[in-house]
Amino acid sequence: MSKKIYENAAHALEGLTFDGMSVMAGGFGLCGIPENLIAALRDSGAQNITAIFNNAGVDGFGLGLLLETRQIKKMVSSYVGENKEFERQYLAGELELEFNPQGTMAERIRAGGAGIPGFYTKTGVGTVIADGKPTREFDGETYIMETGLTCDVALVKAWRGDAQGNLQFKDTARNFNPMMATAGEITIVEVDELVEVGSFNPNFIHTPGVFVQRIIQAKCEKRIEKVTTRGPRPIEGDA
Amino acid sequence: MSKKIYENAAHALEGLTFDGMSVMAGGFGLCGIPENLIAALRDSGAQNITAIFNNAGVDGFGLGLLLETRQIKKMVSSYVGENKEFERQYLAGELELEFNPQGTMAERIRAGGAGIPGFYTKTGVGTVIADGKPTREFDGETYIMETGLTCDVALVKAWRGDAQGNLQFKDTARNFNPMMATAGEITIVEVDELVEVGSFNPNFIHTPGVFVQRIIQAKCEKRIEKVTTRGPRPIEGDA
Amino acid sequence: MAWSRDDMARRAAQELKDGYYVNLGIGIPTLVANYIPEGVDVTLQSENGMLGMGPFPYDGEEDPDLINAGKQTITALRRSSYFNSADSFAMIRGGHIDLSILGAMEVSENGDIANWMIPGKMVKGMGGAMDLVAGVKRCLVTMDHTNRAGASKFLKSCSLPLTGKNCIAMVITDLGVFERDGSGQFRVSELAPGITLDEVRAKTEADIDYP
Amino acid sequence: MAWSRDDMARRAAQELKDGYYVNLGIGIPTLVANYIPEGVDVTLQSENGMLGMGPFPYDGEEDPDLINAGKQTITALRRSSYFNSADSFAMIRGGHIDLSILGAMEVSENGDIANWMIPGKMVKGMGGAMDLVAGVKRCLVTMDHTNRAGASKFLKSCSLPLTGKNCIAMVITDLGVFERDGSGQFRVSELAPGITLDEVRAKTEADIDYP
């Protein structure tokens, strides 16, 4: 079963990229994004990508790489406020954009991976998000129907993984990654650390290996968008 | 925040039981059931309970306790094949029964806790389970709508818990417990071990404390329904 | 000579491919685990919340917190993972399990299956069976070809309440192997040793394709 | 004198009750964490997947894998837990968070809020705001009473695209506190020091209840 392990990001994407493909990539802002797989996707040259990413990265990094090269036809996102090239392309009409409330987006991806083609939510009722969507009343309250989301290839960033594809995520770098792992026709993962099968306590595996087809170990730069601190650590003994 | 910790099962149920209440209890067969809380619920004398339990326990143990005393008006379950008293009451028309496919039941409980009042599934299409349920087509395939499930009180069995209500579950004793913890108006948990806040790696908490209102530490008998073995362990050195 | 339960399990095991994730039902399907071909690495899912199900424990090593979907004590493997019931059936419903091998009371010629209820008698419940037949990529039935009274269990249409419609791709009975082709019709693809097509014809109500 | 941003945050913090689970938005709401009353134990949720958000890290101790919903580096507490985005919003949508404090561009007299989009200008997206106002048990807005041009932000009805309808229970502005009563109408429940009802009247388009 070491058949799941690939040498690097370019190899892991081999045979899977094509024009018009749909791609999910994990991450919230620049936290927990599959940096190496995104760069390899850019290098693959695939065009007209439908990109299901919570955010648009920043200029020149993360998903910004794919925007610079204009490989993206349509974005499905909840917040894109951090990327100027995105703004330019969108205002110029070069890019389609579908906004989803963040929780609706997360749930749509989970639903897609779980064989649930539609579900009802009160998020967005009475807003533009509800336009054109079927509604239904439950207990006298109105809810809108949202659909499940899947994709051709899901790009996932995990903390640790093994040759079976079992994964663990770290802190808030988890975010969209576990759901996306379930929603890809093919799921490719990059991990900080590849560990021996059997290293994990089976109670604490976030993503069981069944969801993972290919895995690489790769070094991430892990840029921080907004370094925020409370000042220097007080000297021992001070209050 | 040690306000969540109660001395024992009877105290933990105080003020929460009433005739006609709805109750969920975790467990698959006798594995991972909140034994002490179920016994305390019986002792509370609450009548006409709607019981949302995957199974009906066995005669005289687990949920069987509540059947003996006829405190249950209606069962929502996926499989009740292990309990003779259940059979007797059901055939005598003393008990209502609503069967749910196991995966539909698990998803309905998750949906209930997640604010999702309805979702579509292909499980049960073309069977009696679909009778009377709304349907909808997605990509030319028919799906049925199932609704979210919540309850007045959820009884949960966990492995370890802390005073914040953070929980970890063990092996297949996890089953329905984490979803039920999210679906109770009030959730009460019994744990094998109460640990100090801060003992858990925050990456490996199965149920965050927000879902838990009351918690007790209690000894479980943990009966095994079907002891199945492959014989004696071979002597060291044998194959 | 008709196939024994173990013969059927052995034949079903030939359907396992390297890297498959498989869910095995109760009865004959459970025996399939004993006949996984050499060099074929298969991961067993147990729908109560485990991937990578290991063998039964040694005497005295049973753990009440670790059981399979048949409520038998089991063990874990180095690859194993545990998850909750919602995640387990998300895995099943979402089409992530390659193969399910189930028992059946009846199978119909259009691939319907009935295996959870006999009206008038006690109703035990469908457990996870409806989810499995609706969600798993390929479902295979192992069953006796006829019931104790000698009546065919491979029917034109099921008489018992269905577990799922048009979901069974292959049936393995004591008489042989019946596989559905592109047109959706079952055909006899293998016979148990000594079994004749005439015997299959006599014991099969379903309209199937004979070679 | 009108309240400063910190005054508004301090006043909003009075709405926190012991044992509450709270989600704080970006801007003034973030400052609320600095004014949690003594003896009141509050757990902060960050919708990107954390319960029990700690303070900002000390210089040089930032962890790129640990940020809040505003993308700022943060730290964990002994009580903290991490979860994925679907579970995070299940917590929010399912009504498990007691209080959300948000900023707003506009609030209407019937409790509508607009805080995510200005048509014609750049659209950044709603992020988790629509989920929060739809799901959290009680939502409270902190905002300036008027915009830079001096026009009221507390309106008869919102002119900007809505984030949610009929979901705001209380508004805290630089002029005072406005709380909705049983009838659903906002009333002036507190004034900032030196602010008169006449000044509030002059700066409020919404039809609210004056004492």
mmCIF file of C-alpha atoms in Angstrom, chain B residues 1 3-4 110 113-116 164 166 182 197-198 202-203 205 208-211, chain D residues 18-19 21 41 43 51 78-83 86-87 90-91 93-94 96-97:
data_model
loop_
_atom_site.group_PDB
_atom_site.id
_atom_site.type_symbol
_atom_site.label_atom_id
_atom_site.label_comp_id
_atom_site.label_asym_id
_atom_site.label_seq_id
_atom_site.Cartn_x
_atom_site.Cartn_y
_atom_site.Cartn_z
ATOM 1 C CA MET B 1 -16.377 25.975 35.169
ATOM 2 C CA LYS B 3 -20.059 23.720 37.454
ATOM 3 C CA LYS B 4 -20.517 21.025 34.835
ATOM 4 C CA ARG B 110 -25.845 15.148 13.209
ATOM 5 C CA GLY B 113 -27.284 19.281 16.172
ATOM 6 C CA ALA B 114 -25.960 21.273 13.201
ATOM 7 C CA GLY B 115 -29.090 23.354 12.554
ATOM 8 C CA ILE B 116 -29.981 21.456 9.382
ATOM 9 C CA GLN B 164 -14.972 21.953 30.505
ATOM 10 C CA ASN B 166 -14.256 18.252 26.400
ATOM 11 C CA THR B 182 -24.664 17.928 19.710
ATOM 12 C CA VAL B 197 -8.436 20.464 32.079
ATOM 13 C CA GLY B 198 -5.357 20.725 29.882
ATOM 14 C CA PRO B 202 -6.491 20.143 21.684
ATOM 15 C CA ASN B 203 -6.100 18.514 18.266
ATOM 16 C CA ILE B 205 -10.727 16.281 21.342
ATOM 17 C CA PRO B 208 -15.650 20.239 22.351
ATOM 18 C CA GLY B 209 -17.040 21.252 25.750
ATOM 19 C CA VAL B 210 -19.659 23.609 24.323
ATOM 20 C CA PHE B 211 -21.934 20.632 23.692
ATOM 21 C CA ASP D 18 -20.565 33.345 33.196
ATOM 22 C CA GLY D 19 -20.196 30.146 31.175
ATOM 23 C CA TYR D 21 -19.557 30.646 24.511
ATOM 24 C CA ASP D 41 -15.725 32.835 32.606
ATOM 25 C CA THR D 43 -14.976 30.755 26.120
ATOM 26 C CA LEU D 51 -12.950 26.875 20.861
ATOM 27 C CA ARG D 78 -5.605 24.715 28.517
ATOM 28 C CA ARG D 79 -9.280 24.291 27.631
ATOM 29 C CA SER D 80 -8.882 24.733 23.867
ATOM 30 C CA SER D 81 -10.039 22.395 21.158
ATOM 31 C CA TYR D 82 -9.626 22.477 17.382
ATOM 32 C CA PHE D 83 -12.089 21.203 14.793
ATOM 33 C CA ALA D 86 -17.905 21.985 8.924
ATOM 34 C CA ASP D 87 -17.937 21.152 12.632
ATOM 35 C CA ALA D 90 -22.377 23.111 12.782
ATOM 36 C CA MET D 91 -21.687 24.559 16.242
ATOM 37 C CA ARG D 93 -25.717 27.041 12.865
ATOM 38 C CA GLY D 94 -26.961 24.576 15.479
ATOM 39 C CA HIS D 96 -24.648 26.253 20.423
ATOM 40 C CA ILE D 97 -22.943 29.664 20.631
#
